[in-house]
PDB file of C-alpha atoms in Angstrom:
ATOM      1  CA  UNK B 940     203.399  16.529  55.340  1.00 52.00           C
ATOM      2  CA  UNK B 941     204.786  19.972  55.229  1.00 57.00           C
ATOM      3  CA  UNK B 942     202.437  21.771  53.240  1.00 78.00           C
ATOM      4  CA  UNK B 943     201.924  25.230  52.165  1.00 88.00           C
ATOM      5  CA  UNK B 944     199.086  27.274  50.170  1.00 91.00           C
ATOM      6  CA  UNK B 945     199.719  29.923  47.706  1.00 95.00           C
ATOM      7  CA  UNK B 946     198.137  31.544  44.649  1.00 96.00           C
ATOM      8  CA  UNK B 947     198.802  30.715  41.640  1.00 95.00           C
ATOM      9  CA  UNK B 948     200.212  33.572  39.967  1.00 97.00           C
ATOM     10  CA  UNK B 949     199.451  37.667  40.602  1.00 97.00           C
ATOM     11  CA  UNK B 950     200.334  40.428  39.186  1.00 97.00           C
ATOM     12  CA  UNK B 951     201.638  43.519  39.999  1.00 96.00           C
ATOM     13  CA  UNK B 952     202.256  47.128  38.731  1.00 96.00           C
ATOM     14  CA  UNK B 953     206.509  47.964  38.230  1.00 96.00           C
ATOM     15  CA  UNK B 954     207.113  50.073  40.980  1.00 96.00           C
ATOM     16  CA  UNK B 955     204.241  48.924  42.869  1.00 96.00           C
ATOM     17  CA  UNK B 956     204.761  46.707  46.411  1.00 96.00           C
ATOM     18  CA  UNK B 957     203.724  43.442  46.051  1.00 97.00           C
ATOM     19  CA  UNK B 958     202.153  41.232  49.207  1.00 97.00           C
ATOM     20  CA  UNK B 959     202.552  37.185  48.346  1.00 97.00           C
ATOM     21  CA  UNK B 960     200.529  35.604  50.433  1.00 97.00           C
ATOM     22  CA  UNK B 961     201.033  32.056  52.118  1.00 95.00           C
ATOM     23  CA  UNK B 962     199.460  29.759  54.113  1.00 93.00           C
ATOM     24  CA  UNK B 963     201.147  26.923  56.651  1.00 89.00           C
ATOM     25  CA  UNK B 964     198.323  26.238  58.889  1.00 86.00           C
ATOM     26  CA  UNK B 965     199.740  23.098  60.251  1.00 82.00           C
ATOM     27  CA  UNK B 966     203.224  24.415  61.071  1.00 82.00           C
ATOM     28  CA  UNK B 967     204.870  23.396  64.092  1.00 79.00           C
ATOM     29  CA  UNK B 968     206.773  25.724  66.741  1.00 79.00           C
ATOM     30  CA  UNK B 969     209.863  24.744  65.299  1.00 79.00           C
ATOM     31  CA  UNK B 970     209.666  25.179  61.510  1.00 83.00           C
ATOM     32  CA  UNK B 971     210.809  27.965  59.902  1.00 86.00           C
ATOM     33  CA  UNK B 972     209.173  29.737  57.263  1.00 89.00           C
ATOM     34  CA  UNK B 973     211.279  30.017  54.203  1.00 90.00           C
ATOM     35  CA  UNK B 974     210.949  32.117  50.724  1.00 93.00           C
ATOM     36  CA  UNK B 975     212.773  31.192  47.606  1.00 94.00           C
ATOM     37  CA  UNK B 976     212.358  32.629  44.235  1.00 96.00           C
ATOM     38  CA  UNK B 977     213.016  30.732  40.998  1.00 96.00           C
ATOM     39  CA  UNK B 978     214.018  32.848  37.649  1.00 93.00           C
ATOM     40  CA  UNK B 979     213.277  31.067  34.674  1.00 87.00           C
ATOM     41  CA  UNK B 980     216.099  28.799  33.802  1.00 85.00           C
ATOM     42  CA  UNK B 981     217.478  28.928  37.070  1.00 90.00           C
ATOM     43  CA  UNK B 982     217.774  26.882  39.952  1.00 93.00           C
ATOM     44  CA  UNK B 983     215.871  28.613  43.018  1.00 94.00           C
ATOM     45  CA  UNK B 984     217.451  31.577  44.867  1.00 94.00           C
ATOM     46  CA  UNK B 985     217.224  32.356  48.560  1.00 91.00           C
ATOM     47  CA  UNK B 986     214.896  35.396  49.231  1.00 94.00           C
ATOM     48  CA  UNK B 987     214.212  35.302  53.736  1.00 93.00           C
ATOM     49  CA  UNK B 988     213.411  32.971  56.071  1.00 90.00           C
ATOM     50  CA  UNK B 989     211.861  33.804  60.121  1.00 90.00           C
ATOM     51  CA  UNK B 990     210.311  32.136  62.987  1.00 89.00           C
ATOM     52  CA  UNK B 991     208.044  34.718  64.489  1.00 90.00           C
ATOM     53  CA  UNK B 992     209.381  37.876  64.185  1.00 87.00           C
ATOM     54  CA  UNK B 993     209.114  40.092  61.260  1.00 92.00           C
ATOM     55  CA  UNK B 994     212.058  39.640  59.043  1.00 93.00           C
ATOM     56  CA  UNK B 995     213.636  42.613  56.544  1.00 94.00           C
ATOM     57  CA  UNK B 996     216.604  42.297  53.993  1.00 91.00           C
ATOM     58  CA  UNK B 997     218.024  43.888  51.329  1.00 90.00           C
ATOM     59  CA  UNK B 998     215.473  41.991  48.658  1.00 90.00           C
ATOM     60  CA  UNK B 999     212.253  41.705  51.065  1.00 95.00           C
ATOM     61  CA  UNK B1000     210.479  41.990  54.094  1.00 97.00           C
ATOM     62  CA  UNK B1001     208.686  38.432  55.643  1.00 97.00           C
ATOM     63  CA  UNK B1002     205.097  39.479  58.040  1.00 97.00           C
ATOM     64  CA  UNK B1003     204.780  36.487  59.909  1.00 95.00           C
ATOM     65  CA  UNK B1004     201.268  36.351  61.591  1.00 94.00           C
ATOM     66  CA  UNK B1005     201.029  35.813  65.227  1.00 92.00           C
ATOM     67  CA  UNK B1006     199.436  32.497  64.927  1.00 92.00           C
ATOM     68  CA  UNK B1007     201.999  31.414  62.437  1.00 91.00           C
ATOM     69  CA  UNK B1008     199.589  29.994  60.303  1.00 92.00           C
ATOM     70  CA  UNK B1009     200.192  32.658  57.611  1.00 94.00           C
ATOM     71  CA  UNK B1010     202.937  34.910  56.254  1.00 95.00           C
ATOM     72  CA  UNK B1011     203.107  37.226  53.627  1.00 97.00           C
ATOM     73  CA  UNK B1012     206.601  37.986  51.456  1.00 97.00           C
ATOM     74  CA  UNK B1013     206.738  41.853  50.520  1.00 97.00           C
ATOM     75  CA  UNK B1014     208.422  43.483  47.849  1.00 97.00           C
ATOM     76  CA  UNK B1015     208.328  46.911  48.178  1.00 94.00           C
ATOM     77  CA  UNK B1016     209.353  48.116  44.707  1.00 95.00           C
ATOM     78  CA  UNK B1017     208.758  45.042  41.568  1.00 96.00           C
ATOM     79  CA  UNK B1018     210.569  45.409  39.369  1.00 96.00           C
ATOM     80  CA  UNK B1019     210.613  43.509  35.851  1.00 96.00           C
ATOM     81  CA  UNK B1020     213.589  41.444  37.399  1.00 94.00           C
ATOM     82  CA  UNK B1021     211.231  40.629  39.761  1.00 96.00           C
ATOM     83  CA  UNK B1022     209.091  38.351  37.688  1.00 97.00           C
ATOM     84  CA  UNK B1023     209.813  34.669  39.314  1.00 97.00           C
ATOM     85  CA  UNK B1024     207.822  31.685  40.668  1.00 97.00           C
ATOM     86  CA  UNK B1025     207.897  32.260  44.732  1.00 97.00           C
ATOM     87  CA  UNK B1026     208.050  29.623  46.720  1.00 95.00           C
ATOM     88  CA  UNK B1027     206.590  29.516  50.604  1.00 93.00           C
ATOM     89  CA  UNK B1028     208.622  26.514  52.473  1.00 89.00           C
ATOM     90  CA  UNK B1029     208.915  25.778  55.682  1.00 81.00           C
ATOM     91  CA  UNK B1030     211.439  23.244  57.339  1.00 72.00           C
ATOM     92  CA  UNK B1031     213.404  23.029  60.592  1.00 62.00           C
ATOM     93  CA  UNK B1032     217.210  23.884  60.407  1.00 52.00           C
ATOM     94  CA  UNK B1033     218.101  20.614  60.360  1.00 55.00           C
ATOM     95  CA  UNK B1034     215.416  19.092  58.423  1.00 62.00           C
ATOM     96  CA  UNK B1035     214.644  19.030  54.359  1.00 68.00           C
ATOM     97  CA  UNK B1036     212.533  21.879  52.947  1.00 72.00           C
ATOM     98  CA  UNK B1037     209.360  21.127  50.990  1.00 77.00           C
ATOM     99  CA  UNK B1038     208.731  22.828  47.920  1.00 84.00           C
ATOM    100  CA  UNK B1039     204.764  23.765  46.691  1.00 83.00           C
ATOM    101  CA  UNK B1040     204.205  24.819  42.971  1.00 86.00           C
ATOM    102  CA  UNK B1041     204.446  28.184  43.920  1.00 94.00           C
ATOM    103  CA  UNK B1042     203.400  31.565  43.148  1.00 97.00           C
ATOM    104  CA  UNK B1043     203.955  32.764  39.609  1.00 97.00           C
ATOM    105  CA  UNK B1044     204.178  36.718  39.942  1.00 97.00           C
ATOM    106  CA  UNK B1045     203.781  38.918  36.329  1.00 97.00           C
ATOM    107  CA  UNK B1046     205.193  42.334  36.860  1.00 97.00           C
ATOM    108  CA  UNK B1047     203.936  44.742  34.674  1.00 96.00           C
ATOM    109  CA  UNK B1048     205.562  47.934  33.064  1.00 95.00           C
TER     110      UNK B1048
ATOM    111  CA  UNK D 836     232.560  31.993  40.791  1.00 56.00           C
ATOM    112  CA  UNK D 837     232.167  30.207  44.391  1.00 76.00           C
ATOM    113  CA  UNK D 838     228.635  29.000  44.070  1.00 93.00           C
ATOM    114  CA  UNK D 839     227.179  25.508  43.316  1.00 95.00           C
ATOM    115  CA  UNK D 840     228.020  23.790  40.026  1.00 96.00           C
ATOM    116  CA  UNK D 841     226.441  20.956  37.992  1.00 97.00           C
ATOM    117  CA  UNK D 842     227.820  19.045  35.430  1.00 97.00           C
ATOM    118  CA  UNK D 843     226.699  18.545  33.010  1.00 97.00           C
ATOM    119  CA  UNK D 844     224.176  21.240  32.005  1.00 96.00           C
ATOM    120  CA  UNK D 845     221.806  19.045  29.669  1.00 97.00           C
ATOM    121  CA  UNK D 846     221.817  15.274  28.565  1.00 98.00           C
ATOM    122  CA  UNK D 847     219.931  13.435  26.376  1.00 98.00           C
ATOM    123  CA  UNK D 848     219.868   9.913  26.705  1.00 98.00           C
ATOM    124  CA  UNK D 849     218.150   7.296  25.194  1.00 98.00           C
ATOM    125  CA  UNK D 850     215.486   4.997  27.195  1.00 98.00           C
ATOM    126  CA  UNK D 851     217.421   2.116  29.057  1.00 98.00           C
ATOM    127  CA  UNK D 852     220.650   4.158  29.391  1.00 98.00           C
ATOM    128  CA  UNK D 853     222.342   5.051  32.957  1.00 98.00           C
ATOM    129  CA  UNK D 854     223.197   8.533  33.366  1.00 98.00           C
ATOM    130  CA  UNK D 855     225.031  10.467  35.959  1.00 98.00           C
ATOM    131  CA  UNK D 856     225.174  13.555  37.041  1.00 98.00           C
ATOM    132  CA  UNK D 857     227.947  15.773  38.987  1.00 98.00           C
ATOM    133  CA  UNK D 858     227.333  18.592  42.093  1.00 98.00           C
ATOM    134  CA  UNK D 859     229.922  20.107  43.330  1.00 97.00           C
ATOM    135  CA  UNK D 860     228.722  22.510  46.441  1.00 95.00           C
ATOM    136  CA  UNK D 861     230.196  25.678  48.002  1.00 93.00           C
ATOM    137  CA  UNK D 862     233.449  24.466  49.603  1.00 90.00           C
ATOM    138  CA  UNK D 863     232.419  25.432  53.149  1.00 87.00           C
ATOM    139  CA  UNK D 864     229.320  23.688  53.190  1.00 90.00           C
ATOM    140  CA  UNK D 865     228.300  20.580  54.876  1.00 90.00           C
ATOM    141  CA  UNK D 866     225.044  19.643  53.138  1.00 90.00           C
ATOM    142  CA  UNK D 867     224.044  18.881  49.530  1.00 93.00           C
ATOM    143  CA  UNK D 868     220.765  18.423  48.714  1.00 92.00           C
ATOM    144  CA  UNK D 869     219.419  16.960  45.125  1.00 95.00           C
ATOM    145  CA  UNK D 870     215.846  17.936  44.071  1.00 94.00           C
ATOM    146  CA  UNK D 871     214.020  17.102  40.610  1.00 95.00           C
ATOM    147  CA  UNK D 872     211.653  19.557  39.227  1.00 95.00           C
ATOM    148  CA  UNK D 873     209.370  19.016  36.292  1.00 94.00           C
ATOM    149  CA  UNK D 874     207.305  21.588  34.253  1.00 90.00           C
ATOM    150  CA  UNK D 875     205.102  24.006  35.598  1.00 87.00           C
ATOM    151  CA  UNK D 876     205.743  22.110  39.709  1.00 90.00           C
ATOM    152  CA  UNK D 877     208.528  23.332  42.285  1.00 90.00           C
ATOM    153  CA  UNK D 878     211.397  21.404  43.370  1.00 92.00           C
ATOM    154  CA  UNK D 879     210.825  17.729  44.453  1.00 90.00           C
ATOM    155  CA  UNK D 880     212.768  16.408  47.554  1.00 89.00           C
ATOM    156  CA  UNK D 881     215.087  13.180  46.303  1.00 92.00           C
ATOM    157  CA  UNK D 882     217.901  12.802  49.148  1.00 92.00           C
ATOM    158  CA  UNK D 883     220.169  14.956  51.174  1.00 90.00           C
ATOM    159  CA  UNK D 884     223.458  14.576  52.518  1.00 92.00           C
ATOM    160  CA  UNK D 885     225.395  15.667  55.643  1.00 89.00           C
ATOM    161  CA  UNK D 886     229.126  15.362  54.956  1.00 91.00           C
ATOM    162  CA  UNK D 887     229.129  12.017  53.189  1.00 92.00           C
ATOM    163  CA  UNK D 888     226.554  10.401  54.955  1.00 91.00           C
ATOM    164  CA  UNK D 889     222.956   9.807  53.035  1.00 91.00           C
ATOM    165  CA  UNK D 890     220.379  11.246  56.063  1.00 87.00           C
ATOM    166  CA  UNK D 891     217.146  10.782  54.123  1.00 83.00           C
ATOM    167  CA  UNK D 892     215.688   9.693  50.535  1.00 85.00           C
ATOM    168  CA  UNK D 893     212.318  10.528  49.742  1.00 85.00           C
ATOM    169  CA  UNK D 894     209.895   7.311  48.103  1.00 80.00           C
ATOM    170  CA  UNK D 895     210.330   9.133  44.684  1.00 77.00           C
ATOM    171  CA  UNK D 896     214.054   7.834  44.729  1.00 82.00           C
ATOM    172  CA  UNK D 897     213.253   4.474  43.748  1.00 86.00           C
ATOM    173  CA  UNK D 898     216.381   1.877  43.424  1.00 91.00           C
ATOM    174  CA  UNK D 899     217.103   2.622  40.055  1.00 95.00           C
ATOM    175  CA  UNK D 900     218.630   5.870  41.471  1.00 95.00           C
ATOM    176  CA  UNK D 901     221.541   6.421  43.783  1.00 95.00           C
ATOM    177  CA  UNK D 902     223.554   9.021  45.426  1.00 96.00           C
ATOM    178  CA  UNK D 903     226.903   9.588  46.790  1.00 96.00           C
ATOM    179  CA  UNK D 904     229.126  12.401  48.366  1.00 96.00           C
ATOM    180  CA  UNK D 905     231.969   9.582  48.705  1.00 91.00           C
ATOM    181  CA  UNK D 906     234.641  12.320  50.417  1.00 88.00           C
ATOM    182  CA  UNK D 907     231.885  14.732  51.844  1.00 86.00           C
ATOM    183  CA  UNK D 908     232.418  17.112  49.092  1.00 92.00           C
ATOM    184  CA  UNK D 909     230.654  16.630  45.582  1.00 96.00           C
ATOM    185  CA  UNK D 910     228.454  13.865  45.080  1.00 98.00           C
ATOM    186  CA  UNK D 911     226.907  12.079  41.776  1.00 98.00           C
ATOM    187  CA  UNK D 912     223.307  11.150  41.193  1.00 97.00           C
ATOM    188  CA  UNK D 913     222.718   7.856  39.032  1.00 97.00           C
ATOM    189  CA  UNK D 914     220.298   6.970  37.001  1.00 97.00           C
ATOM    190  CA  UNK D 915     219.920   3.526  35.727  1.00 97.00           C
ATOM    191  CA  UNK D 916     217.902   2.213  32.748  1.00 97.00           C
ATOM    192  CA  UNK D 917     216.591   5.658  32.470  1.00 97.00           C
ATOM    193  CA  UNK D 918     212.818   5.808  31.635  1.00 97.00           C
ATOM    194  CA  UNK D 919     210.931   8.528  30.016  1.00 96.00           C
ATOM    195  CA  UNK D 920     209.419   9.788  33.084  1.00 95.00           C
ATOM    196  CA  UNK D 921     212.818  10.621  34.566  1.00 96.00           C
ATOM    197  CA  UNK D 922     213.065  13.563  32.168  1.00 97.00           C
ATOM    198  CA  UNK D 923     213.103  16.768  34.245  1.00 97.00           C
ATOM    199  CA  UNK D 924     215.506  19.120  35.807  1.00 97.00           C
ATOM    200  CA  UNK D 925     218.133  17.798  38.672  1.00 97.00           C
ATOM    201  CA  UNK D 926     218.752  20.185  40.660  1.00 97.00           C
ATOM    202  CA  UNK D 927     221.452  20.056  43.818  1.00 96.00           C
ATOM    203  CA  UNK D 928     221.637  22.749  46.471  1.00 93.00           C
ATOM    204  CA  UNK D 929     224.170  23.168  49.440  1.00 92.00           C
ATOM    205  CA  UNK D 930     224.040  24.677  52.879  1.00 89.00           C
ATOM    206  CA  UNK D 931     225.635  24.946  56.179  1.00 85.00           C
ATOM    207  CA  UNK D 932     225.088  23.094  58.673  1.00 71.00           C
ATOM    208  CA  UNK D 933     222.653  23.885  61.833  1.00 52.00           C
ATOM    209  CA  UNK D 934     222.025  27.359  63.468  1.00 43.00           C
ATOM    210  CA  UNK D 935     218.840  29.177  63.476  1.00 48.00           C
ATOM    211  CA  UNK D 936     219.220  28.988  59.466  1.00 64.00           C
ATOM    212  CA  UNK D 937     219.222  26.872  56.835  1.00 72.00           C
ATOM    213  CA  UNK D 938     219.634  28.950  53.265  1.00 83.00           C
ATOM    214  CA  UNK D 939     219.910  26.537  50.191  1.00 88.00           C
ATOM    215  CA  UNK D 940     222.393  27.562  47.632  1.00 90.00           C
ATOM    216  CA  UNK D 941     220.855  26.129  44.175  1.00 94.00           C
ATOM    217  CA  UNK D 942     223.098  25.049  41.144  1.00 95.00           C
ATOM    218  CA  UNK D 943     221.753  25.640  37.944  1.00 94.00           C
ATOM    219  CA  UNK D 944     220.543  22.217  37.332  1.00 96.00           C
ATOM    220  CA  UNK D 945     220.962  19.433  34.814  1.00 97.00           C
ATOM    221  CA  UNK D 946     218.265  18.785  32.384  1.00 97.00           C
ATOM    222  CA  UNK D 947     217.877  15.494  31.418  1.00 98.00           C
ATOM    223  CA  UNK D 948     215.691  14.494  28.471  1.00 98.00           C
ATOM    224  CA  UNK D 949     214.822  10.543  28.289  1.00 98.00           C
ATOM    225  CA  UNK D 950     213.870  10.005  24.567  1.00 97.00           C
TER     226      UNK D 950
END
């Protein structure tokens, strides 16, 4: 099964960088790791996705660990809009990706 | 707006009933993806399409549900003789097609209550 471990929920400061940690210790050399964000009352949004190199965007910045048992999502700046469940997937690109329950993340003013 | 729509946004329906449900994707894209989510959980695989073909359905679509994406565009998720349990959120998503990416688009969902 294509499992991943996060926390629960954290918290974080506004204006504060937030690291979301995940963990896919069984990935294979082909999966990519994916992170989507869900709003409430939303349907998921796409946040990043990599393979092995370090990923930025215009929302975040993906640290995938050498191994590629771990990666870590970063948010540089939370902001209240920021509050969301984050999800860690992983999938090949022409596979199905597996949702986990997710990180809750409380951004506080 | 160009994104993914679902139709309709909520149902209620009473236990025993069929219900369907309507995704249409972003125009461009090849696959369409349904998910059900339930409180407090993330998105549930159900069954994915590429063009109109059905590629995989998880065990959690059991044969009182069915999909299809008849002309490869939007497809229709069926519920018959709904039971309470089904209540949740139905979400679709849509994406392209291969490369070294595979970003989901997410409609907003259709939330189905089973009274």
């Amino acid at each position: 099964d294509a499992k991943t471990t996060q926390p629960n929920s954290m918290e974080s400061n506004e204006e504060e960088p937030v690291h979301l940690p995940c963990n896919h210790s069984t990935i294979s050399g082909t999966d990519y790791i994916h992170w989507y964000r869900q709003l409430p009352s939303q349907g998921p949004e796409y946040v990043i996705h990599g393979l092995t190199s370090n990923v930025n965007n215009r929302m975040a910045s993906l640290a995938i660990a050498e191994d590629r048992k771990s990666s870590t999502l970063i948010l540089h700046r939370a902001t209240l809009r920021d509050a969301a469940v984050y999800y860690c997937t992983r999938g090949t690109s022409y596979d199905k990706v597996i949702f986990g329950p997710g990180t809750s993340l409380s951004v506080i003013p | 707006d160009t994104g993914v729509s679902q139709n309709p946004r909520h149902k209620i329906t009473k236990r025993g009933q069929n219900v369907t449900f309507r995704c249409d994707p972003i125009s461009e894209h090849n696959r369409l993806y349904w998910y059900r989510q339930t409180l407090g959980q993330g998105p549930e695989f159900l069954t994915y399409f590429q063009n109109e073909a059905q590629l995989e359905k998880s065990r959690l679509l059991s044969d009182r549900f069915s999909a299809e994406r008849p002309k490869g565009s939007f497809s229709t998720l069926e519920i018959q003789r709904t039971e309470q349990g089904d209540s949740a959120m139905y979400l679709c998503a849509s994406s392209l097609n291969g490369g070294d990416r595979d970003e989901q688009y997410f409609g907003p969902g259709t939330r189905l209550t089973v009274t």
